[in-house]
Amino acid sequence: MDNLNENMSKKPIDHDTLQYVPMIKNYERWCELMKISLVANCNIPTYDIEANQQLGLILDKIKEYNFSL
């Protein structure tokens, strides 16, 4: 914590230094827990993996064409 002011003046701020600041560490942990709770409580749809792969191939083929005027 003694060197925190010195490290905070650097641009960009060193992310490793910020990990030792309790407020920032708690905030990042809170964000992680919020993401987990949203995923756990939402009805996440299941996807057809094979159909998604086929759509990916179709999209890749479409990208080969130039549709500009």
C-alpha positions as protocol buffer text, in pm:
chain_id: "A"
residue {
  index: 1
  type: MET
  ca { x: 0 y: 0 z: 0 }
}
residue {
  index: 2
  type: ASP
  ca { x: 296 y: 235 z: 52 }
}
residue {
  index: 3
  type: ASN
  ca { x: 384 y: 230 z: -317 }
}
residue {
  index: 4
  type: LEU
  ca { x: 25 y: 251 z: -435 }
}
residue {
  index: 5
  type: ASN
  ca { x: 27 y: 626 z: -507 }
}
residue {
  index: 6
  type: GLU
  ca { x: 347 y: 586 z: -705 }
}
residue {
  index: 7
  type: ASN
  ca { x: 206 y: 298 z: -908 }
}
residue {
  index: 8
  type: MET
  ca { x: -131 y: 468 z: -961 }
}
residue {
  index: 9
  type: SER
  ca { x: 37 y: 762 z: -1136 }
}
residue {
  index: 10
  type: LYS
  ca { x: 160 y: 534 z: -1415 }
}
residue {
  index: 11
  type: LYS
  ca { x: -40 y: 531 z: -1736 }
}
residue {
  index: 12
  type: PRO
  ca { x: -183 y: 275 z: -1793 }
}
residue {
  index: 13
  type: ILE
  ca { x: -235 y: 161 z: -1438 }
}
residue {
  index: 14
  type: ASP
  ca { x: -68 y: -168 z: -1356 }
}
residue {
  index: 15
  type: HIS
  ca { x: -347 y: -425 z: -1315 }
}
residue {
  index: 16
  type: ASP
  ca { x: -132 y: -643 z: -1087 }
}
residue {
  index: 17
  type: THR
  ca { x: -94 y: -354 z: -843 }
}
residue {
  index: 18
  type: LEU
  ca { x: -469 y: -299 z: -833 }
}
residue {
  index: 19
  type: GLN
  ca { x: -525 y: -658 z: -722 }
}
residue {
  index: 20
  type: TYR
  ca { x: -392 y: -561 z: -378 }
}
residue {
  index: 21
  type: VAL
  ca { x: -642 y: -278 z: -325 }
}
residue {
  index: 22
  type: PRO
  ca { x: -927 y: -431 z: -118 }
}
residue {
  index: 23
  type: MET
  ca { x: -1203 y: -215 z: -266 }
}
residue {
  index: 24
  type: ILE
  ca { x: -1109 y: -304 z: -624 }
}
residue {
  index: 25
  type: LYS
  ca { x: -1057 y: -671 z: -541 }
}
residue {
  index: 26
  type: ASN
  ca { x: -1401 y: -687 z: -375 }
}
residue {
  index: 27
  type: TYR
  ca { x: -1563 y: -509 z: -670 }
}
residue {
  index: 28
  type: GLU
  ca { x: -1411 y: -751 z: -922 }
}
residue {
  index: 29
  type: ARG
  ca { x: -1524 y: -1046 z: -709 }
}
residue {
  index: 30
  type: TRP
  ca { x: -1875 y: -895 z: -689 }
}
residue {
  index: 31
  type: CYS
  ca { x: -1883 y: -861 z: -1070 }
}
residue {
  index: 32
  type: GLU
  ca { x: -1780 y: -1225 z: -1109 }
}
residue {
  index: 33
  type: LEU
  ca { x: -2050 y: -1339 z: -869 }
}
residue {
  index: 34
  type: MET
  ca { x: -2312 y: -1128 z: -1051 }
}
residue {
  index: 35
  type: LYS
  ca { x: -2219 y: -1292 z: -1382 }
}
residue {
  index: 36
  type: ILE
  ca { x: -2241 y: -1637 z: -1224 }
}
residue {
  index: 37
  type: SER
  ca { x: -2578 y: -1561 z: -1067 }
}
residue {
  index: 38
  type: LEU
  ca { x: -2716 y: -1429 z: -1396 }
}
residue {
  index: 39
  type: VAL
  ca { x: -2603 y: -1740 z: -1580 }
}
residue {
  index: 40
  type: ALA
  ca { x: -2737 y: -1967 z: -1305 }
}
residue {
  index: 41
  type: ASN
  ca { x: -3079 y: -1798 z: -1292 }
}
residue {
  index: 42
  type: CYS
  ca { x: -3145 y: -1736 z: -1659 }
}
residue {
  index: 43
  type: ASN
  ca { x: -3295 y: -1994 z: -1887 }
}
residue {
  index: 44
  type: ILE
  ca { x: -2999 y: -2040 z: -2113 }
}
residue {
  index: 45
  type: PRO
  ca { x: -3111 y: -2200 z: -2438 }
}
residue {
  index: 46
  type: THR
  ca { x: -2942 y: -2508 z: -2569 }
}
residue {
  index: 47
  type: TYR
  ca { x: -2804 y: -2496 z: -2921 }
}
residue {
  index: 48
  type: ASP
  ca { x: -2772 y: -2750 z: -3194 }
}
residue {
  index: 49
  type: ILE
  ca { x: -2394 y: -2768 z: -3233 }
}
residue {
  index: 50
  type: GLU
  ca { x: -2405 y: -2929 z: -3578 }
}
residue {
  index: 51
  type: ALA
  ca { x: -2650 y: -2668 z: -3710 }
}
residue {
  index: 52
  type: ASN
  ca { x: -2432 y: -2388 z: -3574 }
}
residue {
  index: 53
  type: GLN
  ca { x: -2128 y: -2534 z: -3749 }
}
residue {
  index: 54
  type: GLN
  ca { x: -2321 y: -2550 z: -4076 }
}
residue {
  index: 55
  type: LEU
  ca { x: -2433 y: -2189 z: -4033 }
}
residue {
  index: 56
  type: GLY
  ca { x: -2071 y: -2093 z: -3969 }
}
residue {
  index: 57
  type: LEU
  ca { x: -1968 y: -2254 z: -4298 }
}
residue {
  index: 58
  type: ILE
  ca { x: -2245 y: -2070 z: -4482 }
}
residue {
  index: 59
  type: LEU
  ca { x: -2140 y: -1738 z: -4328 }
}
residue {
  index: 60
  type: ASP
  ca { x: -1778 y: -1803 z: -4424 }
}
residue {
  index: 61
  type: LYS
  ca { x: -1885 y: -1863 z: -4785 }
}
residue {
  index: 62
  type: ILE
  ca { x: -2092 y: -1542 z: -4785 }
}
residue {
  index: 63
  type: LYS
  ca { x: -1790 y: -1343 z: -4667 }
}
residue {
  index: 64
  type: GLU
  ca { x: -1606 y: -1449 z: -4983 }
}
residue {
  index: 65
  type: TYR
  ca { x: -1846 y: -1248 z: -5198 }
}
residue {
  index: 66
  type: ASN
  ca { x: -1835 y: -871 z: -5234 }
}
residue {
  index: 67
  type: PHE
  ca { x: -2183 y: -725 z: -5209 }
}
residue {
  index: 68
  type: SER
  ca { x: -2081 y: -360 z: -5241 }
}
residue {
  index: 69
  type: LEU
  ca { x: -2218 y: -147 z: -5522 }
}
